[in-house]
XYZ file of C-alpha atoms in Angstrom:
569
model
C -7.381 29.502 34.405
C -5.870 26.573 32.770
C -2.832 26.006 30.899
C -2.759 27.348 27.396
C -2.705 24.593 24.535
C -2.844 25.443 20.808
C -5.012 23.940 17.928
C -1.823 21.082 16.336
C -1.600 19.711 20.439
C -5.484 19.819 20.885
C -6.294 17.919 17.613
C -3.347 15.229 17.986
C -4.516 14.393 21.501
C -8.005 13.995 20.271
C -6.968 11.683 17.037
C -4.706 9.651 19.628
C -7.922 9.504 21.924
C -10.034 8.444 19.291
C -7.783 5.218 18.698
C -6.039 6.419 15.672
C -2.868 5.192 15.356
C -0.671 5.990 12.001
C -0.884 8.858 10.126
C 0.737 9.001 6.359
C 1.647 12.732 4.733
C 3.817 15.175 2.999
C 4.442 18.094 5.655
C 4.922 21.886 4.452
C 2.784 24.612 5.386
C 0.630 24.906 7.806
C 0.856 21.445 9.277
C 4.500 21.119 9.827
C 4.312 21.642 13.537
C 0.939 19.590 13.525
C 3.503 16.419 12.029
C 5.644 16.755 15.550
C 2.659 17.347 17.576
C 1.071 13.941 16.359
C 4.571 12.401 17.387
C 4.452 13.921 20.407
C 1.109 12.216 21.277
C 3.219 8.701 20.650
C 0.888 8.548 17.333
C 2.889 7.013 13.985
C 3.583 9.391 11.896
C 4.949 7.863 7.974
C 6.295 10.855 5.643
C 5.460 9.803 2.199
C 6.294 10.947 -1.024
C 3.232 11.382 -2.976
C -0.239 12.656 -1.237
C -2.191 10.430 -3.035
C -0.017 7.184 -2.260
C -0.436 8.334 1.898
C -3.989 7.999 1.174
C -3.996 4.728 -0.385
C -1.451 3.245 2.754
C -3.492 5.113 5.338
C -7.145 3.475 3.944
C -5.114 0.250 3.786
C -4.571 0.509 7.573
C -8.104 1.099 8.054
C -8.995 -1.963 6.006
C -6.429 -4.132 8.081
C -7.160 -2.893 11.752
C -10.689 -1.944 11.494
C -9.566 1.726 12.560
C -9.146 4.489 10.047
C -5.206 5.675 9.238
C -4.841 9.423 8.458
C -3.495 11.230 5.756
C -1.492 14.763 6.280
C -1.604 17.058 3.661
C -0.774 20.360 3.451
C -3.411 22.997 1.292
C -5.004 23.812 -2.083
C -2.911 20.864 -4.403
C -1.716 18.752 -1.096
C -5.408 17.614 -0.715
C -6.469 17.847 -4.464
C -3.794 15.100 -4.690
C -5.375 13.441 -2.279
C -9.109 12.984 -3.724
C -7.816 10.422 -6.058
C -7.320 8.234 -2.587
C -10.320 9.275 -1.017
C -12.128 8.374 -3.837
C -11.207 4.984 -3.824
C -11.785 4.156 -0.569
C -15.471 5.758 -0.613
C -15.885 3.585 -3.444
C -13.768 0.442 -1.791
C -15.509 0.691 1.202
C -12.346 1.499 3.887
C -11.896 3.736 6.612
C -10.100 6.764 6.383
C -9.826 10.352 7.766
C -8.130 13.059 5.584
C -6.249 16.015 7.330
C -6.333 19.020 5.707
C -4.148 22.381 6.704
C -5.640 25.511 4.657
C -4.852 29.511 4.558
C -5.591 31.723 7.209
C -9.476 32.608 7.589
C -8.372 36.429 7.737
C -6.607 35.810 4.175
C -9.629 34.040 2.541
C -10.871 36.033 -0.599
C -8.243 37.982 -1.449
C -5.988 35.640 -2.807
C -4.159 33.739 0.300
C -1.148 31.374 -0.437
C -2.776 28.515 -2.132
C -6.555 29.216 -1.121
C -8.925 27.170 -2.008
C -12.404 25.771 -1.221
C -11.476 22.611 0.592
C -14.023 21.784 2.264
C -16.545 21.736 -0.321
C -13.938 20.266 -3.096
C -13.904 16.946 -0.583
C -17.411 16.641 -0.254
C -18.014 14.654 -3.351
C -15.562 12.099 -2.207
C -16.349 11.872 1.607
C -19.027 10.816 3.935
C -18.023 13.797 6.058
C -16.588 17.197 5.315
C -16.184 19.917 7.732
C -13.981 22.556 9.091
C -14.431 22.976 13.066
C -14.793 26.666 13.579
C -12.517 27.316 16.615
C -10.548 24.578 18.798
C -12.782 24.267 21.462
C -14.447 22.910 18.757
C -11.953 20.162 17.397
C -12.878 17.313 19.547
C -16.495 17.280 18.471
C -15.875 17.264 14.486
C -12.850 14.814 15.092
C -15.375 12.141 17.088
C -17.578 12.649 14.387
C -15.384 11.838 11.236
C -13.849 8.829 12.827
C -17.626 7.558 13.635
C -18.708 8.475 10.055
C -15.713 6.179 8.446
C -15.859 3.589 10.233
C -19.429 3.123 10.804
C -22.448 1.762 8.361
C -20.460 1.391 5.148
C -17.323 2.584 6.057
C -15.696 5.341 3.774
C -13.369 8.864 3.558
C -13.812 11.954 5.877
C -11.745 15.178 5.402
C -11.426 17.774 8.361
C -10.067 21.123 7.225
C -7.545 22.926 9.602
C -6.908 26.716 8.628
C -3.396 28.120 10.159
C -4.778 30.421 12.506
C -7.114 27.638 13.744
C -4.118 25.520 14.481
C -1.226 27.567 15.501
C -4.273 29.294 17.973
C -4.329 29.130 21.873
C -6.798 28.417 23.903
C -6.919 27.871 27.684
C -7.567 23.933 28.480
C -10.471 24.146 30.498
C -12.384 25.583 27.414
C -11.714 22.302 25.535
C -14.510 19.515 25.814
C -13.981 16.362 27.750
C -12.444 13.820 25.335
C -13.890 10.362 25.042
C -12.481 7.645 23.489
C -14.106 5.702 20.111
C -17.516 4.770 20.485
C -18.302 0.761 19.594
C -19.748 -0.209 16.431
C -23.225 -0.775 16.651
C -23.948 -4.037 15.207
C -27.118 -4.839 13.190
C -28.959 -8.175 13.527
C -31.121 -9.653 10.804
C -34.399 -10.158 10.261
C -35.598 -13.546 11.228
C -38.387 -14.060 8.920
C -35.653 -13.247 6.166
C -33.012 -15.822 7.721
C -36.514 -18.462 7.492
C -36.621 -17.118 4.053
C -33.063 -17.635 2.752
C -32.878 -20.985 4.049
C -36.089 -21.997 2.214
C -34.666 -21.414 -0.864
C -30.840 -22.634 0.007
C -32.395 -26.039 0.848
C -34.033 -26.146 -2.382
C -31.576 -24.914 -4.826
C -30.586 -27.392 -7.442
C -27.982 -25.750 -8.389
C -26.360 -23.307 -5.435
C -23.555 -20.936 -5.271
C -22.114 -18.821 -2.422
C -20.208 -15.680 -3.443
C -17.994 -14.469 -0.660
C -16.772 -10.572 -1.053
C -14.514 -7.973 0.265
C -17.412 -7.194 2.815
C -16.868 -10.636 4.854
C -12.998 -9.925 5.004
C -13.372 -6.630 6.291
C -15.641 -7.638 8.991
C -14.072 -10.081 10.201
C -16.770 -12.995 9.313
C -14.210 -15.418 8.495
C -15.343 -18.068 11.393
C -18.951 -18.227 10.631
C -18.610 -18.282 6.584
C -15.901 -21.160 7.347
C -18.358 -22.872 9.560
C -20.998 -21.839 6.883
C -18.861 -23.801 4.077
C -17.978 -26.891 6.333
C -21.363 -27.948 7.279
C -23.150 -27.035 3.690
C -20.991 -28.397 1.512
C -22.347 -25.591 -0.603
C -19.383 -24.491 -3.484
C -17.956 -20.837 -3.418
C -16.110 -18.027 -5.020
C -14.500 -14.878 -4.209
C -14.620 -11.617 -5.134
C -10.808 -10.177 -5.432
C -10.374 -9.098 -2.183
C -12.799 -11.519 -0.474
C -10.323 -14.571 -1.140
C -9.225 -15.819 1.557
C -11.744 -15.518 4.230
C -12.064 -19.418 3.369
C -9.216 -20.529 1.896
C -8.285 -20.424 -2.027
C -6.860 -24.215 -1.303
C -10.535 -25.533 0.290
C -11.578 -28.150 -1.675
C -15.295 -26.810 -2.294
C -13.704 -23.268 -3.635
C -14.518 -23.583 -8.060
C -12.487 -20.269 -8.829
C -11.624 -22.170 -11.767
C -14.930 -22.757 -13.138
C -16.084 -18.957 -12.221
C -17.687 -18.467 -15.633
C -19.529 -21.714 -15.780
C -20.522 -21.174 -11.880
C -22.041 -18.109 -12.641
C -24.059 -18.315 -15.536
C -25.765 -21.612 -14.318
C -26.539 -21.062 -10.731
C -29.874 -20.780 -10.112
C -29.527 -20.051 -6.362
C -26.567 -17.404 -5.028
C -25.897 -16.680 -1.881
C -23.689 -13.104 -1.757
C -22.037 -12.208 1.613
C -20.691 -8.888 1.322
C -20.540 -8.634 -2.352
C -21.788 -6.062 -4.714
C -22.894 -6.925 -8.036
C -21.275 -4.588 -9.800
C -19.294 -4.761 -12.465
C -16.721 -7.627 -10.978
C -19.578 -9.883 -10.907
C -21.074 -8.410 -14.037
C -24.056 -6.469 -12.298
C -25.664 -9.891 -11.982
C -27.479 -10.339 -15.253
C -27.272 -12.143 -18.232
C -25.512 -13.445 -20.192
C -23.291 -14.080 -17.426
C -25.853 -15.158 -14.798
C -28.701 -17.362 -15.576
C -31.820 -15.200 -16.275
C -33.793 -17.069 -13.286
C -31.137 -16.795 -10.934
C -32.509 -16.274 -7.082
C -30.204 -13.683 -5.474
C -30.383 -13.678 -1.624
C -28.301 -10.900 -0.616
C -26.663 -9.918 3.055
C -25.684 -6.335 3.067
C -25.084 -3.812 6.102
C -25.802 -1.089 3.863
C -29.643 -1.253 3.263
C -28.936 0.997 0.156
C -27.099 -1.712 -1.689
C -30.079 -3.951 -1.492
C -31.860 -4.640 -4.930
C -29.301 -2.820 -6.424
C -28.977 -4.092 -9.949
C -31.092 -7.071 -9.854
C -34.282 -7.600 -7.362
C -33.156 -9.897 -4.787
C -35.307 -13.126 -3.778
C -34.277 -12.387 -0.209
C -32.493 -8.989 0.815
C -30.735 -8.848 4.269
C -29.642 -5.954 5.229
C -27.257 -6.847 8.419
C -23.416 -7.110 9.614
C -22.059 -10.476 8.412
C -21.210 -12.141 11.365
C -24.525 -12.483 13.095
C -26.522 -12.803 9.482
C -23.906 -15.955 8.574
C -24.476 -17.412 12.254
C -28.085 -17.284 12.150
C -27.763 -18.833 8.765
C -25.517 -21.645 9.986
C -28.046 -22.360 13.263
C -31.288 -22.594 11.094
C -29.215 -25.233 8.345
C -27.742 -27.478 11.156
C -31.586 -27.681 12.509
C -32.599 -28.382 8.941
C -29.282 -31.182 8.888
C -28.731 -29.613 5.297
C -25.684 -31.187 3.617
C -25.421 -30.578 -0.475
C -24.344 -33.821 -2.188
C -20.814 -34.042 -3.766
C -21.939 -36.505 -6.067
C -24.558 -34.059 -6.965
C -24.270 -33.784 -10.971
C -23.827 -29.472 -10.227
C -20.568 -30.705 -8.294
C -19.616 -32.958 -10.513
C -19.873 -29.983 -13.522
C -17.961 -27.875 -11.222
C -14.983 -30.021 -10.476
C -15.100 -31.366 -14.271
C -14.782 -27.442 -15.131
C -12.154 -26.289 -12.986
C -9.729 -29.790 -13.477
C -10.271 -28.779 -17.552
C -9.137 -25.111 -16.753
C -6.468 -26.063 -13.799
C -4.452 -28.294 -16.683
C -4.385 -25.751 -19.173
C -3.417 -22.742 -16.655
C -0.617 -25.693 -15.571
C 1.125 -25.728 -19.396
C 1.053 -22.292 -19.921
C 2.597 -22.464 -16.219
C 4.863 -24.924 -17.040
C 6.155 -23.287 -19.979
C 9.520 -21.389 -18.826
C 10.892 -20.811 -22.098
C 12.430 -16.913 -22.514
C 10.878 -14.345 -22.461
C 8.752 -15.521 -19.809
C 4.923 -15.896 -19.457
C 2.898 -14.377 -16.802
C 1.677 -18.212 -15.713
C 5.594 -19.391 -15.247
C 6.177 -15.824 -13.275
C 3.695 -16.684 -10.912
C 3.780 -20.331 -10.279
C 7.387 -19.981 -9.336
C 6.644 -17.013 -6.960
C 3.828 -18.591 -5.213
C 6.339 -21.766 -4.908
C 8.846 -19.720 -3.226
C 6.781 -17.399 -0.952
C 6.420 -18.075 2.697
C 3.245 -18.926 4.462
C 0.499 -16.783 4.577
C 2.245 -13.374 3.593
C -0.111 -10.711 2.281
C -0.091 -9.984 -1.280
C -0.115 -6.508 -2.782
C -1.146 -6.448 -6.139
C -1.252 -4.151 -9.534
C -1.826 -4.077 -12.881
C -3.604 -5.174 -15.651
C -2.812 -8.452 -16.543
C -0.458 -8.608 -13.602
C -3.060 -8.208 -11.480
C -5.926 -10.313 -12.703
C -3.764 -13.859 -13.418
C -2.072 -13.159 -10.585
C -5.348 -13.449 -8.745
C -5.427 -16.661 -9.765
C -1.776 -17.889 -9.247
C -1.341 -16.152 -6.253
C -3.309 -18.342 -3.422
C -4.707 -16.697 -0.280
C -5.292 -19.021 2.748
C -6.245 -16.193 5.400
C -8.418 -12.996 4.772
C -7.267 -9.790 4.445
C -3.934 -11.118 2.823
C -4.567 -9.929 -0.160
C -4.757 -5.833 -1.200
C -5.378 -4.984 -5.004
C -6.823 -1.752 -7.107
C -10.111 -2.945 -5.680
C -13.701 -1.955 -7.168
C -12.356 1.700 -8.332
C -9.554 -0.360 -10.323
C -7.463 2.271 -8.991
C -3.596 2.428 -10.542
C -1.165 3.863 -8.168
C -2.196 1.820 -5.203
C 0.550 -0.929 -4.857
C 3.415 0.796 -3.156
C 1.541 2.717 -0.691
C -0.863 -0.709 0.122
C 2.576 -2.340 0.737
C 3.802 -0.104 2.788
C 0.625 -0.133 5.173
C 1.141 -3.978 5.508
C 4.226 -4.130 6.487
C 4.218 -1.354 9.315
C 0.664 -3.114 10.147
C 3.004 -6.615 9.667
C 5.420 -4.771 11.958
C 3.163 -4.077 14.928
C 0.930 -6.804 14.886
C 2.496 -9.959 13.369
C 6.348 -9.295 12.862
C 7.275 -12.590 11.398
C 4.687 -12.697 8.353
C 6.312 -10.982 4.731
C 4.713 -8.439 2.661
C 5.000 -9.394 -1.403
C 3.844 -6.662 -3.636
C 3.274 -7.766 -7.314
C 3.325 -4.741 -9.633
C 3.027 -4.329 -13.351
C 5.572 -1.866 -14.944
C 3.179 0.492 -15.931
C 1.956 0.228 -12.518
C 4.865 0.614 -10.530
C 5.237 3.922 -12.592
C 2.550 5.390 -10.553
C 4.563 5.881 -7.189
C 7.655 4.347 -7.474
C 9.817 6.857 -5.737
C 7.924 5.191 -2.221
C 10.866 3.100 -2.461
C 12.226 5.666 -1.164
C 10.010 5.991 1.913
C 10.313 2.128 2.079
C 13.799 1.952 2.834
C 13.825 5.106 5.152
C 11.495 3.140 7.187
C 13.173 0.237 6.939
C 10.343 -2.265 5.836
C 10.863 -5.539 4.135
C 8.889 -5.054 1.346
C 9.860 -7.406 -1.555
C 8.601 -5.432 -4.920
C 8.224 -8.020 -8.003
C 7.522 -5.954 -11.103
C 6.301 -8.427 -13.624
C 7.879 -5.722 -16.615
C 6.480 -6.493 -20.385
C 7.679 -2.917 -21.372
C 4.092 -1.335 -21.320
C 0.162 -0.730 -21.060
C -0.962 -4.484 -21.663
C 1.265 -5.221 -24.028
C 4.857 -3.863 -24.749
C 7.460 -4.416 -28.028
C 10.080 -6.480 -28.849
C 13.605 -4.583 -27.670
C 14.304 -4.570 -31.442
C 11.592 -3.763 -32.732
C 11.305 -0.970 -30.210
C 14.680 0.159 -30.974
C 13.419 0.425 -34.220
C 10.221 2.581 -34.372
C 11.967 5.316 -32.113
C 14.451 5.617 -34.585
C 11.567 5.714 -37.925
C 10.971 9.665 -36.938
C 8.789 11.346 -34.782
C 8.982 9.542 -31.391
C 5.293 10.686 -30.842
C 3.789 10.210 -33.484
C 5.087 6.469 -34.162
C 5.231 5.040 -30.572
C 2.108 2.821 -29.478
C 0.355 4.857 -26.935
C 0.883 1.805 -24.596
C 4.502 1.156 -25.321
C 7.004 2.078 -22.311
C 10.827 1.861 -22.578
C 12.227 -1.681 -23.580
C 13.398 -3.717 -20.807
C 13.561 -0.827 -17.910
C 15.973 -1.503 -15.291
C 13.861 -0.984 -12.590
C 15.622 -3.053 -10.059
C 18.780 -0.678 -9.959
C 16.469 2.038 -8.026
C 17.694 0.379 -5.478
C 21.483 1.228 -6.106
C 20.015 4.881 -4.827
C 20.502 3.565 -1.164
C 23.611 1.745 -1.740
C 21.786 -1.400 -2.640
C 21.199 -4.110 -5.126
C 18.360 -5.151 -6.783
C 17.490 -8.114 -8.679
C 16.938 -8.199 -12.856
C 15.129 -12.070 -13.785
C 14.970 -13.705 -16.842
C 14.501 -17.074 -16.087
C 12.934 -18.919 -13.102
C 16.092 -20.248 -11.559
C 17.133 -16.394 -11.512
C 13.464 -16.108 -9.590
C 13.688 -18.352 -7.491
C 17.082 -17.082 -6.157
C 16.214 -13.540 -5.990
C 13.178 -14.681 -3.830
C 15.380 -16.681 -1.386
C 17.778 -13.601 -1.240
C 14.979 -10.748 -0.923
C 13.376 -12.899 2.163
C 16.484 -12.730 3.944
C 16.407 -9.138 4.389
C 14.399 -8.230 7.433
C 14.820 -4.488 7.668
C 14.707 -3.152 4.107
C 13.037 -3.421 0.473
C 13.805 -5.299 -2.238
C 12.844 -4.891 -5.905
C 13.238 -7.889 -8.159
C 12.676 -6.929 -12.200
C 11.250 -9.822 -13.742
C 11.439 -9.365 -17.946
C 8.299 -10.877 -19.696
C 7.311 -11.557 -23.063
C 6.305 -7.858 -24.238
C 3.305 -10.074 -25.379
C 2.338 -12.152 -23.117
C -1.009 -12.142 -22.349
C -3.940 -14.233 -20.367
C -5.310 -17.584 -21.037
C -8.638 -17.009 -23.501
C -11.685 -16.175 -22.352
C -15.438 -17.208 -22.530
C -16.474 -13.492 -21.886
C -14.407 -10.167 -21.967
C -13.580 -9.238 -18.498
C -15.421 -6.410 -18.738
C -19.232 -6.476 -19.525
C -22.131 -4.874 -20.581
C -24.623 -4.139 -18.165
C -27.386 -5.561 -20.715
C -29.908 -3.127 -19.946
């Protein structure tokens, strides 16, 4: 006979043996002694304050260490909170593994305290769903689920715990040897496609390499540099994928997206979708005769949309290092004085000097241009970006410069709301344990920063150095004057007169923080920016939120196409 261990010790040994290392939740019952269990195997545990938001920091892990973060939720509406989260990283492609406590088996059908079909409810949003039917039986499910979300196209997997499964004893020696995280397997690509995809890359009179979230995530970063550097060939990135060659490289034409795009005729798309942030690849915002050649590891993805020239399915790194061996043999260089370059840099100088006088233009209320130039002027090196919003979010993308991958965490391809304050927090306790010099920056609209702003909360009980800009025009894309605010809520009916996107004039956001005894920072101007920057960076062990007041209409620079299209079926 061994010594008697019950199901919360079992199943935090076996997460801790399967490499998992944080685990974000909102304890209550059953999993409250599960919480001091997984502390007790010298695993993280982060108490949030919304279940949703602990999924978005614990898939935020996953995307920054490779190795899924965990989410702790107690049952019935603790993990219906949660699917928003898990939806979004099925859909953004990041590891994480759900933790689910649910009524006793023995009070299942009639009526138990917040019953529900869990199992089945998170099957929709997982790769993986499954309750282990006795402890003996934890180890096996919880190898599995960590497998399933991190390999192929990584995603969500939700294990379901019922109380008497894990307040339950069983004798040790009944419990399966645990072994550790199995590798990765790593798929290699075709040669006879590599032969193909260089064919038509040495040919292309006009080529363009797309770079997505894909390449950041696994870690391609070296061989799509290297790519770059010996090609000469001119790229873009998808939201998340900036960085894995640097927004500052001189053959990056973010600038001249549109024109890039609809006049390629070859593109080269490293772990990019073409979905609808690149406009599902068809016209009128790609050329009709565009060749696609495609590098996927999910073999699914292929051809989806368009019909690819060439079709890869393979991890990243090997596909772009075959790539790069078969061009250096072929001593393939793309002109700069080509007359495609020369369009390009034309294109993005034009745009660069009118993004520069809107940028330039500091008058009050501010612009979302001025904002961010004097942010990115004031940030230190190579911090990661968090970032939210509507029009927050997508000028900020282009403000906001990323030199390294990974540095930058947004609402992804789900264009999920909500995520900011739980991706912050992620990045700085991932900041914390792997690189505790670099700053977390987390850029949030005010509608936004509505979505889980009480993780301030959890922010300074954990004592992260989190510096929150809210970039606040009073609303849903656009917000009112103060007067003329002041004005409609006093015509009569308050909801029947206020603009459905209209929030309170002017909210003063930044004194959450005198909640904790603290200041924060309210901006008008840019030399009150600037200083509330320098101030917020000297605080190592605690947030900071800075309220920056817009123009309530301020809005982006016009456009050659809506942001979103048609698919043009």
């Amino acid at each position: 006979m061994g010594e008697e261990v019950d199901g919360n010790t079992v199943l935090a040994q076996v997460l801790k043996a399967q490499g998992i290392e944080f685990v974000f939740g909102i304890i209550g019952y059953p999993v409250i002694e599960l919480s001091m269990a997984l502390q007790m195997a010298d695993i993280h545990y982060i108490g949030m304050r919304n279940e949703q938001a602990a999924c978005y920091a614990a898939q935020a892990i996953g995307y920054l260490t490779g190795t899924p973060g965990a989410v702790l939720c107690v049952s019935g509406p603790g993990l219906l909170h949660t699917f928003g989260g898990m939806a979004n990283a099925q859909i953004n492609c990041w590891p994480v593994l759900v933790i689910g406590g649910s009524a006793p088996q023995d009070h299942e059908g009639i009526g138990g305290f917040q019953e529900c079909n869990q199992v089945e409810l998170a099957r929709p949003y997982s790769k993986y769903s499954a309750r282990p039917p006795s402890i003996s039986l934890i180890p096996l499910h919880v190898e599995k689920a960590v497998r399933l979300a991190k390999n192929g196209r990584p995603g969500a997997a939700y294990l379901d715990f019922p109380a008497n499964i894990l307040s339950g004893r069983v004798d040790s020696n009944h419990i399966p040897k645990q072994y550790g995280p199995s590798a990765i397997p790593t798929i290699y690509p075709d040669p006879k496609k590599i032969e193909d995809a260089v064919k038509i890359l040495t040919t292309a009179k006009r080529p363009l390499v797309i770079i997505g979230k894909g390449a950041a995530y696994a870690r391609a970063e070296k061989e799509v540099n290297e790519l770059i550097g010996l090609t000469n060939l001119p790229f873009l990135a998808t939201p998340m994928g900036k960085g894995v060659v640097s927004d500052t490289s001189d053959k990056c034409i973010q600038p001249a997206r549109s024109l890039a795009l609809q006049n390629a005729d070859v593109i080269l798309l490293l772990g990019a979708r073409l979905n609808w942030i690149l406009h599902f690849g068809r016209p009128n915002r790609f050329s009709p005769d565009v060749k696609v050649i495609q590098i996927d590891i999910s073999a699914e993805e292929l051809h989806n949309s368009v019909q690819s020239e060439v079709a890869i399915q393979s991890d990243l790194k090997p596909a772009v290092a075959e790539l790069v061996t078969r061009l250096k043999q072929e001593q393939f260089v793309f002109s700069s004085s080509d007359e495609w370059w020369n369009s390009l840099r034309k294109k993005s100088e034009d745009n660069r000097r009118t993004v520069e006088a809107m940028a330039n233009d500091v008058q009050t209320p501010l612009n979302y241009y001025a904002v961010f130039k004097s942010t990115y002027e004031n940030l230190p090196e190579n911090c990661i970006i968090v970032s939210e919003g509507a029009n927050t979010m997508d000028i900020g993308r282009s403000m906001l410069l990323n030199k390294l991958p990974r540095h930058r965490l947004d609402a992804g391809t789900f264009g999920t709301m909500g995520v900011g304050l739980g991706f912050a927090i992620a990045a700085a306790l991932y900041c914390r344990h792997y690189d505790p010099k670099k700053r977390v920056i987390c850029v949030e609209g005010d509608s936004a920063f509505g979505f889980s702003g009480m993780e301030i909360e959890t922010m300074v009980r954990y004592k992260l150095p989190i510096i929150v800009i809210i970039v606040n025009n009073s609303g849903i894309y656009t917000g009112m004057e103060p007067e003329v605010f002041k004005d409609i809520q006093e015509s009569g009916d308050v909801t029947k007169v206020t603009p459905p996107g209209c929030l309170s004039s002017c909210t003063r956001y930044d004194n959450m923080m005198a909640l904790f005894g603290k200041s924060g920072h309210f901006v008008q101007t840019v030399p009150e920016l600037q200083t509330a920057i320098k101030q917020a960076l000297q605080n190592q062990n605690e947030p900071t939120i800075i309220n920056v007041i817009i123009n309530p209409t301020a809005d982006r620079k016009p456009q050659s196409f809506n942001w979103l299209t048609e698919s043009k079926l």
